mmCIF file of C-alpha atoms in Angstrom:
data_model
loop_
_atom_site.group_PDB
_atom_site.id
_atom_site.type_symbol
_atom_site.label_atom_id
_atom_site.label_comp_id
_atom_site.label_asym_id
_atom_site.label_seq_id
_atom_site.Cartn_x
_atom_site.Cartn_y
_atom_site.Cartn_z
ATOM 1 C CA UNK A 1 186.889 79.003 163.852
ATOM 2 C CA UNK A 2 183.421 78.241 163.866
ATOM 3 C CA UNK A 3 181.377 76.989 166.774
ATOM 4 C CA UNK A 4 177.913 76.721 168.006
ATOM 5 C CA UNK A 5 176.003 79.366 170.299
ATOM 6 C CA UNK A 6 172.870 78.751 171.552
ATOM 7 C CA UNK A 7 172.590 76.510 168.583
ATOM 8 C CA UNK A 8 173.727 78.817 165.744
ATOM 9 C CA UNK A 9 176.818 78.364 164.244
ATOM 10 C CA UNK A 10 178.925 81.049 164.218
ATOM 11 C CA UNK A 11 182.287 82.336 163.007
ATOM 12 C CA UNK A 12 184.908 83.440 166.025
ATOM 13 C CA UNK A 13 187.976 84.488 166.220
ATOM 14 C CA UNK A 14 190.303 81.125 167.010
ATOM 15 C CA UNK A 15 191.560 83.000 170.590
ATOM 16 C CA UNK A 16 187.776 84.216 171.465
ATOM 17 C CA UNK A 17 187.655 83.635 175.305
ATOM 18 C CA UNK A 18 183.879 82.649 176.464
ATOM 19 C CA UNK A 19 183.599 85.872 178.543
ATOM 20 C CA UNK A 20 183.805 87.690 175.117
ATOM 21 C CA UNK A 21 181.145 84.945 173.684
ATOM 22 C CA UNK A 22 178.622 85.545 176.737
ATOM 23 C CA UNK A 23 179.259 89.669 176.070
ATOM 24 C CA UNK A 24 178.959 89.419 172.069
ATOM 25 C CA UNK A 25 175.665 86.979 172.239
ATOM 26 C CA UNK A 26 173.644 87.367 175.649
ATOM 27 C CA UNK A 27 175.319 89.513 178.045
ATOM 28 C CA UNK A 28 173.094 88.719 180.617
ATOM 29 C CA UNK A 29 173.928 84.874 180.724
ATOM 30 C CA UNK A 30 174.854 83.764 184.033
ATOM 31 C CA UNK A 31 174.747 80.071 183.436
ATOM 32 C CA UNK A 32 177.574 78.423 180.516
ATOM 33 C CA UNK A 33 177.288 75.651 179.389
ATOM 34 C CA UNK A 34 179.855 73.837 176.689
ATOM 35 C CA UNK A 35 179.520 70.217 175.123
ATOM 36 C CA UNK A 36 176.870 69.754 177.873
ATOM 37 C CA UNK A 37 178.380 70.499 181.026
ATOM 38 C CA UNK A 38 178.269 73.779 183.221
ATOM 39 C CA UNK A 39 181.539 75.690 182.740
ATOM 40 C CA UNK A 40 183.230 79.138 184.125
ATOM 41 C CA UNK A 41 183.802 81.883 181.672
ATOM 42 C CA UNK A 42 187.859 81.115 181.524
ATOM 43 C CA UNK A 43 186.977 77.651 180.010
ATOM 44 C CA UNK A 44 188.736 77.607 176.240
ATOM 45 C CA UNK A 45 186.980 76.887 173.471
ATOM 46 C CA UNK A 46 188.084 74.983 170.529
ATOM 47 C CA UNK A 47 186.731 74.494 166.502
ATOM 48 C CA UNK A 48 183.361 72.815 166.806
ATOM 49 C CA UNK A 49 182.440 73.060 170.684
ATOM 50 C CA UNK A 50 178.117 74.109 170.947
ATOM 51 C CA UNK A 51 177.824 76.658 173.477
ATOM 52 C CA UNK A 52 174.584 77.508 175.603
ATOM 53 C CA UNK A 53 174.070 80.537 177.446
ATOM 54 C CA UNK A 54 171.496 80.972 179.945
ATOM 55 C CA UNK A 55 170.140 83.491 181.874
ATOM 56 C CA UNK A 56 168.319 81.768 184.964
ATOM 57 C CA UNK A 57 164.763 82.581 185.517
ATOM 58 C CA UNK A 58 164.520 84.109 182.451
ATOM 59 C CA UNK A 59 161.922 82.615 179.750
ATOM 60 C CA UNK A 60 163.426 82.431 176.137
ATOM 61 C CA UNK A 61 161.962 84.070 173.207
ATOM 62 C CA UNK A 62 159.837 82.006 170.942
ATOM 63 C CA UNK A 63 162.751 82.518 168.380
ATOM 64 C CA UNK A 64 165.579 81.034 171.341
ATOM 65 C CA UNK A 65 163.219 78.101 172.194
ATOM 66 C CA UNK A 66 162.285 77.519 168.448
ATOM 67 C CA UNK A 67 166.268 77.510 167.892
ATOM 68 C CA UNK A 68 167.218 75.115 170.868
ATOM 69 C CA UNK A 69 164.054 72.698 170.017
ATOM 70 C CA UNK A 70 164.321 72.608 166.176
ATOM 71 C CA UNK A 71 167.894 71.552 166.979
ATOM 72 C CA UNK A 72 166.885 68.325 169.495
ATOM 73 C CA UNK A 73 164.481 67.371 166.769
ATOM 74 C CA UNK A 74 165.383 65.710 163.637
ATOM 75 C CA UNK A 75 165.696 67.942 160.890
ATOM 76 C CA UNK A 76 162.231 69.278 159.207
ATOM 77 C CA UNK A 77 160.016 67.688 162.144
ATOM 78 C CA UNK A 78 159.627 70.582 164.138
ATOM 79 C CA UNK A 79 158.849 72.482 161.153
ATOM 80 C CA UNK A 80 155.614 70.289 160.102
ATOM 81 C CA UNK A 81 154.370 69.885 163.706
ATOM 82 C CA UNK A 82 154.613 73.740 164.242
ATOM 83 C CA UNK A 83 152.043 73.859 161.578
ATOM 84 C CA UNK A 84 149.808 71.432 162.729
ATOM 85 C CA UNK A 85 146.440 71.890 164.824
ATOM 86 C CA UNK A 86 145.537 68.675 167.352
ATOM 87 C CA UNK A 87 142.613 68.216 168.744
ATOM 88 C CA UNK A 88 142.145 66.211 172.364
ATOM 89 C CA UNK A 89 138.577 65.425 173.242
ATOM 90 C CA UNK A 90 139.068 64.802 177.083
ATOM 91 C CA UNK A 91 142.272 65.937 179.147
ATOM 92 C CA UNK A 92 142.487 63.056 182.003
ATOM 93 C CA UNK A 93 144.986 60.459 182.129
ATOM 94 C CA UNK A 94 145.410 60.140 178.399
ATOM 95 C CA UNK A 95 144.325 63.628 177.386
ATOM 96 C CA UNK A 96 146.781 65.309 179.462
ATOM 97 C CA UNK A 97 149.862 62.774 179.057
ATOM 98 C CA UNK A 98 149.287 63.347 175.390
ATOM 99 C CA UNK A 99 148.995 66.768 175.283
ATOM 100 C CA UNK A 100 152.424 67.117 177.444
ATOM 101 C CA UNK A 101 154.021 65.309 174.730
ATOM 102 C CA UNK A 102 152.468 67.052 172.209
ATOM 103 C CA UNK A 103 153.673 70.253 173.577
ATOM 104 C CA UNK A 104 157.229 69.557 174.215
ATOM 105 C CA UNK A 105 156.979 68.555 170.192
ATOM 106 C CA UNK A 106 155.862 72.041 169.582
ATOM 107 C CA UNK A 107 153.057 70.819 167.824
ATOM 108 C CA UNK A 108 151.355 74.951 166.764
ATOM 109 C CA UNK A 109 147.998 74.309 168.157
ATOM 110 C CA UNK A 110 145.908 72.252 170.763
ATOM 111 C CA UNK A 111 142.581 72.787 170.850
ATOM 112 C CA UNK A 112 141.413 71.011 174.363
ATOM 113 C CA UNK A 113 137.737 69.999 175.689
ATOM 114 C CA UNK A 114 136.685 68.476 179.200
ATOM 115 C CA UNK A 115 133.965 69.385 181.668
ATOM 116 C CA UNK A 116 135.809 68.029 184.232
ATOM 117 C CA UNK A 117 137.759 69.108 187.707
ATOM 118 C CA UNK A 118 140.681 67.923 189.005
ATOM 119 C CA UNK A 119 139.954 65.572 191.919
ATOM 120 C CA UNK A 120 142.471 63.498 194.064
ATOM 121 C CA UNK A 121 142.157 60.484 192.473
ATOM 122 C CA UNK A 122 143.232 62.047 189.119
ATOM 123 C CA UNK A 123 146.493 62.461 190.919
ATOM 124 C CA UNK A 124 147.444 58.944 190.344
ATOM 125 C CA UNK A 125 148.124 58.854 186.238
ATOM 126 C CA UNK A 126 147.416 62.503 185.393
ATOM 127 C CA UNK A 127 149.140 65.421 184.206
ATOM 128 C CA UNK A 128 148.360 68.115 187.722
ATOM 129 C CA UNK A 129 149.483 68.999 190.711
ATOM 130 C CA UNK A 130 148.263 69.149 194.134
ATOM 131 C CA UNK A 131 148.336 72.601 194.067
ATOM 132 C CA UNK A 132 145.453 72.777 191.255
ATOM 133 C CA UNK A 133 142.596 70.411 193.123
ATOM 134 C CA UNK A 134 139.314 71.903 192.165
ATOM 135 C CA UNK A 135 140.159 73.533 189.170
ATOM 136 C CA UNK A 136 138.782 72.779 186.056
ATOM 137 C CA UNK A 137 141.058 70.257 184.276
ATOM 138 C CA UNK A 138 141.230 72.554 180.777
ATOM 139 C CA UNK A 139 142.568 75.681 182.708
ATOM 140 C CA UNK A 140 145.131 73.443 184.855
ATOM 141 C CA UNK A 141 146.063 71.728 181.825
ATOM 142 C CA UNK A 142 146.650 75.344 179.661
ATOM 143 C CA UNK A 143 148.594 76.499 183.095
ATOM 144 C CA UNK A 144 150.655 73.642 182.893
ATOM 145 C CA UNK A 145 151.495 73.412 179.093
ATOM 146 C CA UNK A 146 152.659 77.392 179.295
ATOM 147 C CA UNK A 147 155.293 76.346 181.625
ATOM 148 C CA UNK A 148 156.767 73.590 179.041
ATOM 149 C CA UNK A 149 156.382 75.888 176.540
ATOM 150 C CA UNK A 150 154.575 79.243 176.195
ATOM 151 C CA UNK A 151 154.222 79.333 172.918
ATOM 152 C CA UNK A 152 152.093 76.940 171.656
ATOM 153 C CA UNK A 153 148.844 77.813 171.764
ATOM 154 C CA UNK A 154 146.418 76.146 173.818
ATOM 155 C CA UNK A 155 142.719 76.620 173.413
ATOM 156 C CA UNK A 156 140.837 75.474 176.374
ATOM 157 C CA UNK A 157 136.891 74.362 176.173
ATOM 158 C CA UNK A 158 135.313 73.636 179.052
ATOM 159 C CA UNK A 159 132.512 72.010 177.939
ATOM 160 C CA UNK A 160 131.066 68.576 177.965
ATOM 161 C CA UNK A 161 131.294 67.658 174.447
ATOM 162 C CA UNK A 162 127.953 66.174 172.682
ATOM 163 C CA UNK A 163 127.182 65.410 169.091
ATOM 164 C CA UNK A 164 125.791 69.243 168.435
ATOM 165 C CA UNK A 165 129.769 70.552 169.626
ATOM 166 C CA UNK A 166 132.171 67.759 168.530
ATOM 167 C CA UNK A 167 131.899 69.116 164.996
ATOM 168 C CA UNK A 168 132.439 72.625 165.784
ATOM 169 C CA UNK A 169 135.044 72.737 168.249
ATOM 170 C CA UNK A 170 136.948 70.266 166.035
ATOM 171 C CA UNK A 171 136.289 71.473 162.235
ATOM 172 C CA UNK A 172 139.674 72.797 161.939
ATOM 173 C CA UNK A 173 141.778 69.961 163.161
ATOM 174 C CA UNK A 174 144.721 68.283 161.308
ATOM 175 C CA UNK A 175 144.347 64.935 163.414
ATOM 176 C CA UNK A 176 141.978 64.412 166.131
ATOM 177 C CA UNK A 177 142.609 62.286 169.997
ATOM 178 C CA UNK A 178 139.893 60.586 171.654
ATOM 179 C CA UNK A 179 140.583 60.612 175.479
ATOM 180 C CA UNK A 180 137.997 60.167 177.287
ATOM 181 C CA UNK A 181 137.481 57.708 180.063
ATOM 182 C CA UNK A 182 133.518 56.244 179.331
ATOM 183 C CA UNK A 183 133.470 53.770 177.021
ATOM 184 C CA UNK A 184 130.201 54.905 175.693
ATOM 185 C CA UNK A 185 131.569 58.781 175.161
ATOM 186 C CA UNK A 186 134.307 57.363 173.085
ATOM 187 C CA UNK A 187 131.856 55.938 171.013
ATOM 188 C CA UNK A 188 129.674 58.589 170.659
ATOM 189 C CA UNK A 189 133.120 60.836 169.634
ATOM 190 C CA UNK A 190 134.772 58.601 167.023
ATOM 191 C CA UNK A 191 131.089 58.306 165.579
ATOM 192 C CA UNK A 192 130.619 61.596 165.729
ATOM 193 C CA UNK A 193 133.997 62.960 164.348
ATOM 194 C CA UNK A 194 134.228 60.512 161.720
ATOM 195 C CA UNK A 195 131.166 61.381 160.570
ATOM 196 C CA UNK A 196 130.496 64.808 160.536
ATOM 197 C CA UNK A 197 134.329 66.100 160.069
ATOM 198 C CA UNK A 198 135.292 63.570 157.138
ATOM 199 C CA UNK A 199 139.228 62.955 155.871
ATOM 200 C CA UNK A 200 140.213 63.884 159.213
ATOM 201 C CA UNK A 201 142.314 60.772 161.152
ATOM 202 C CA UNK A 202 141.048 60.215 164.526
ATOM 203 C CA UNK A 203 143.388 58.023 166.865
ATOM 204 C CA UNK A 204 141.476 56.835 170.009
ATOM 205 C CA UNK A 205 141.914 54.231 172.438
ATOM 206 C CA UNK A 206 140.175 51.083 174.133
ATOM 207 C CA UNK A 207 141.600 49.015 176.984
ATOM 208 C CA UNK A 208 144.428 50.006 179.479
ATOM 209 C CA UNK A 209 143.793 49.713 182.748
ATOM 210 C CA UNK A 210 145.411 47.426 185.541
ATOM 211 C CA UNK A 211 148.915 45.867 185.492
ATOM 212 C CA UNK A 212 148.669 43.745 182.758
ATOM 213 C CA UNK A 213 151.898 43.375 180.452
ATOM 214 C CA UNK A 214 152.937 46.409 178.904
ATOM 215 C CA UNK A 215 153.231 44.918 174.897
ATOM 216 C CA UNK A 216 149.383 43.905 175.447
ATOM 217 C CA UNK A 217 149.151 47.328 174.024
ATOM 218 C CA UNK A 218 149.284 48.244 170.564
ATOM 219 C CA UNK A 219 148.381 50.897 168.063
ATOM 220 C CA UNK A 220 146.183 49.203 165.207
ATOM 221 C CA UNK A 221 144.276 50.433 161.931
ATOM 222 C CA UNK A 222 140.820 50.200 163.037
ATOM 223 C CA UNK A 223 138.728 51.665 159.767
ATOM 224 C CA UNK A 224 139.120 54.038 157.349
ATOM 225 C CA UNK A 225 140.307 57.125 159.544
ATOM 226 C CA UNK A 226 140.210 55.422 162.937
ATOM 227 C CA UNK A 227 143.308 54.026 164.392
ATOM 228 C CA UNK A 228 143.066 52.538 167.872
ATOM 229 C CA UNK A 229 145.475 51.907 170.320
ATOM 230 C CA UNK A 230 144.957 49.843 173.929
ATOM 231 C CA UNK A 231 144.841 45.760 174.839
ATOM 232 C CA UNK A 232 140.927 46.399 173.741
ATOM 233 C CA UNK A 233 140.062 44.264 176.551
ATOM 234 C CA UNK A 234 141.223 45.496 179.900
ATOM 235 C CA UNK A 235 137.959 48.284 181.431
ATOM 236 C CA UNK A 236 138.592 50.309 184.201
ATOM 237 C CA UNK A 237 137.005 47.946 187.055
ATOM 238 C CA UNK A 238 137.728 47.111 190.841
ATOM 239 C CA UNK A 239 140.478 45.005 190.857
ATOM 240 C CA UNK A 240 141.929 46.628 187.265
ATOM 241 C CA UNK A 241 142.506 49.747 187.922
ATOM 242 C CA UNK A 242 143.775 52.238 185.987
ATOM 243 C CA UNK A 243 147.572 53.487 187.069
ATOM 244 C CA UNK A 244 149.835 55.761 185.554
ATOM 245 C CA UNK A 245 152.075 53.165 183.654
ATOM 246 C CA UNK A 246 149.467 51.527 181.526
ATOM 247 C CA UNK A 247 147.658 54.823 180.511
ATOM 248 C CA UNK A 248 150.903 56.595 180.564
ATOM 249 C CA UNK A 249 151.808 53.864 177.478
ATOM 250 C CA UNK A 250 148.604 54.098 175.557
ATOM 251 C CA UNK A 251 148.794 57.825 175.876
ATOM 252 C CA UNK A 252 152.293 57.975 173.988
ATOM 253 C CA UNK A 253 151.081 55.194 171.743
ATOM 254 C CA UNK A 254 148.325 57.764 170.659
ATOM 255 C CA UNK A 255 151.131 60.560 170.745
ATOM 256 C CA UNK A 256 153.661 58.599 168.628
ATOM 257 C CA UNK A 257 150.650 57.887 166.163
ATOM 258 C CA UNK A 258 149.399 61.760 166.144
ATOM 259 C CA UNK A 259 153.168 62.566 165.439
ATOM 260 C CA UNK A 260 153.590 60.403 162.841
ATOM 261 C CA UNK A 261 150.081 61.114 160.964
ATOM 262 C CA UNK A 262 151.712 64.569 161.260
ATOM 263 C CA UNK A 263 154.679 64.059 159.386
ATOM 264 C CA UNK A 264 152.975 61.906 156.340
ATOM 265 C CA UNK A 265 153.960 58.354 158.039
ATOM 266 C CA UNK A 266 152.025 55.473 158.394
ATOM 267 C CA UNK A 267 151.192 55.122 162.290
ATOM 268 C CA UNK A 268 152.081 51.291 161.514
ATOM 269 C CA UNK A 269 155.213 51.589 159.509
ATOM 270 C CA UNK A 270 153.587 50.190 156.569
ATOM 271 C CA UNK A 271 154.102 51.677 153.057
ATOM 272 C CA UNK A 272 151.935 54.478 152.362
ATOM 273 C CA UNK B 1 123.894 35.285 156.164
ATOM 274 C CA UNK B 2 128.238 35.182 154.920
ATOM 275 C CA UNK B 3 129.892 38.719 156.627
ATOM 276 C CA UNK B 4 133.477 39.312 157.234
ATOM 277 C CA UNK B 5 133.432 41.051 160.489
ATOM 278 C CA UNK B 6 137.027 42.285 161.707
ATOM 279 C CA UNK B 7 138.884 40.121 159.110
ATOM 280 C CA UNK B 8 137.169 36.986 160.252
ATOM 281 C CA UNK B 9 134.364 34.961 157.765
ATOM 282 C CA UNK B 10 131.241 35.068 159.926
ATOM 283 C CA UNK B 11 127.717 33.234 159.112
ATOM 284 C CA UNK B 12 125.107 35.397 160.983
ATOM 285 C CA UNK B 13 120.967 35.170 160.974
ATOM 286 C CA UNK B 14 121.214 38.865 161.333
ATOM 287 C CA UNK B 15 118.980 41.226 159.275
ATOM 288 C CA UNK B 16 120.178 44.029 160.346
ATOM 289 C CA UNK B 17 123.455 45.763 162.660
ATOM 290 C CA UNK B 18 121.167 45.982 165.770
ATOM 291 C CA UNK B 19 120.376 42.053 165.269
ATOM 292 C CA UNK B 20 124.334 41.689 164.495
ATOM 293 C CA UNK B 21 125.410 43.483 167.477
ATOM 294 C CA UNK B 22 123.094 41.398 169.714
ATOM 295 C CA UNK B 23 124.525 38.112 167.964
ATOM 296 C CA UNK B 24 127.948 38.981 169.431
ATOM 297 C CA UNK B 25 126.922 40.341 172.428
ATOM 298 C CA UNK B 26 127.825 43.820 172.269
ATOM 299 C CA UNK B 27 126.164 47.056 173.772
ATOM 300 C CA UNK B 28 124.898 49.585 171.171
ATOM 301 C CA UNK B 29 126.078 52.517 172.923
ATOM 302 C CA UNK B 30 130.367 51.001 173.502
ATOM 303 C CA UNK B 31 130.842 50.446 169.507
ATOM 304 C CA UNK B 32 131.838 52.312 166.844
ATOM 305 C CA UNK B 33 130.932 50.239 163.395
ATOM 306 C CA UNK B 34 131.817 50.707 159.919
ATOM 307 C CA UNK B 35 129.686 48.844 157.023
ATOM 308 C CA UNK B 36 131.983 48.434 153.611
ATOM 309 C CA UNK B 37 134.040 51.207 154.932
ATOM 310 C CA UNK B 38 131.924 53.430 155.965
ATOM 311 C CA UNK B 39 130.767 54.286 159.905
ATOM 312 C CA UNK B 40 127.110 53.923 160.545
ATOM 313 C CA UNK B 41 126.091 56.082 163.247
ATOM 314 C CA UNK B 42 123.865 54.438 165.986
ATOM 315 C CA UNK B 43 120.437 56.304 165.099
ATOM 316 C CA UNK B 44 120.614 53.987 161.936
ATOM 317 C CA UNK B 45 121.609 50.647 163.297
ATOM 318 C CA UNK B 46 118.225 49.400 163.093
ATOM 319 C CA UNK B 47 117.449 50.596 159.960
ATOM 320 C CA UNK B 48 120.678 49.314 158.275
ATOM 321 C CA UNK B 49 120.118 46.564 156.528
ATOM 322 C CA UNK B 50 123.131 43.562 156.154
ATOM 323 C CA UNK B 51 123.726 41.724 152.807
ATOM 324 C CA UNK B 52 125.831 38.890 151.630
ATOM 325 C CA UNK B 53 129.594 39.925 151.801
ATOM 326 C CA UNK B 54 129.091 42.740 153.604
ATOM 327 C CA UNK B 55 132.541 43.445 155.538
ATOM 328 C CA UNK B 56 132.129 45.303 158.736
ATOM 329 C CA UNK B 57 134.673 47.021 161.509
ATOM 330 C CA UNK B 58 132.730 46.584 164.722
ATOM 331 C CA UNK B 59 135.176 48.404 167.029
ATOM 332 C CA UNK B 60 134.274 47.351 170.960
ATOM 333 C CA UNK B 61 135.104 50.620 173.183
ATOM 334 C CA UNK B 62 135.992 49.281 177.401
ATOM 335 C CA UNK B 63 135.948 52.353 179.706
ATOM 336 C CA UNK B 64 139.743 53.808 180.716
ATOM 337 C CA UNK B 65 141.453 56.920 180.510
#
């Protein structure tokens, strides 16, 4: 009969007892797992059943964790985004979000600038942990996407970007992210990128702080290569300020559209 | 002066993108702008002149993120 293992199909004899699985495939397992749920090794197996075997504390192989993510992604996705080469121009409450979701896509390569630390009151929308106060936010961030997953590679700038280094840093970007927080330094960056690294899309964002309603948000064409995604309205102010819902939604708005420049859709759904 | 600035028909006195940008009240250094499809950087808003039918993006940046 055939069944999955570790999400390869294989061919087993009908009476193969999981013990015999574990000791064939990954002798070392010491977690089983069948159809989903945790199982001991005298648990039968029938035509069809996907097993997982896991040994705890142990990090997978990029092949394993290729295997086990190419199989929760839709066919041919993780494929394209495993080729692909994002850049994020600022890593605080949208830079980071994105670049967590970016990661667990197993987009190939995220090249990441900020100048920035991590302070306490980053701890209220963004992507670190108490542990890493003081640190600069590129080097928590790359500490932080190697424990989703180690192999994408994540190449850190800590630099405060200017219109002499955008093009550089960026040149070899598929699609680019503005993140930042100053509304004046996301100017100067979709200026600058747009400019000086033509043909490349550039998603960036305007307008999420507060409470407001969460469908005040939306991810619009906004020029040639410029899509923009935020209320366009709402600045970080007292009395508005920004909190990890909001930004957490514009962030995956910008993810969604970097994901589906990626795969050769049109961020708005209409026909390309 | 008959622009279409984001989509909408505008009638502006406005010689040039510095003078438009003033018209709608916008700060120089928070927009991003593209004349007839292409972006303008801000070094040359003065010196870009603004014709009859020009269309113009004039994206408006608020701090967040």
């Amino acid at each position: 009969m055939r069944i999955h293992v570790n999400e390869k199909s294989v061919e087993i004899a009908d009476d193969s007892s999981l013990a015999a699985i574990r000791a064939k495939f990954k002798p070392t397992a010491d977690l089983l797992i069948v159809n989903g749920f945790p199982v001991n090794e005298r648990h039968p197996l029938v035509a069809g059943d996907r097993v997982v075997l896991i040994s705890r504390g142990t990090i997978p192989t990029e092949a394993e964790l290729e295997t086990l993510l190419v199989a929760r992604h839709t066919p041919g996705v993780h494929a394209r985004v495993k080729q692909a080469r994002v850049g994020i121009a600022g890593v605080g409450g949208l830079g980071s979000a994105i670049a967590v979701a970016l990661t667990r896509l197993g987009v190939g390569k995220l090249i990441v600038a900020d100048f920035d630390v991590v302070e306490p009151s980053n701890l209220n929308r963004q992507q670190y942990f108490v542990d890493q106060l003081g640190m600069p936010k590129v080097a928590a961030l790359a500490e932080n996407l190697r424990r989703i997953n180690p192999y994408v590679s994540v190449i850190p700038h800590a630099v405060r970007l200017t219109r002499e280094n955008i093009p550089g840093l960026f040149a070899e970007v598929d699609v680019m992210v503005e993140a930042f927080d100053a509304a004046a330094q996301k100017a100067l960056l979709v200026e600058c990128f747009l400019t000086q690294v033509p043909g490349r899309p550039l998603v960036a964002a305007s307008g999420m702080a507060g409470f407001g309603p969460s469908n005040t948000i939306l991810t619009r064409r906004a020029g040639n290569n410029l899509y923009l995604v935020g209320d366009e309205v709402t600045a970080a102010a007292p009395g508005s300020g920004l909190m990890a819902p909001r930004v957490g939604i514009a962030a995956h708005h910008q993810a969604n559209c970097v994901l589906r420049l990626l795969l050769g859709e049109d961020p708005l759904g209409d026909p390309t | 002066l008959n622009l279409v600035v984001n989509g909408q028909l505008r009638e502006s006195a406005a010689t040039c993108l510095t003078e438009l940008l003033i018209e709608l009240q916008l700060d120089a250094e928070h927009v991003a702008v593209e004349l007839n499809h292409v972006i303008v950087t801000r070094d040359r808003f003065v010196a870009t002149p603004l014709h009859d039918n020009d269309r113009l993006e004039v994206i408006r940046f608020v701090g967040g993120g």
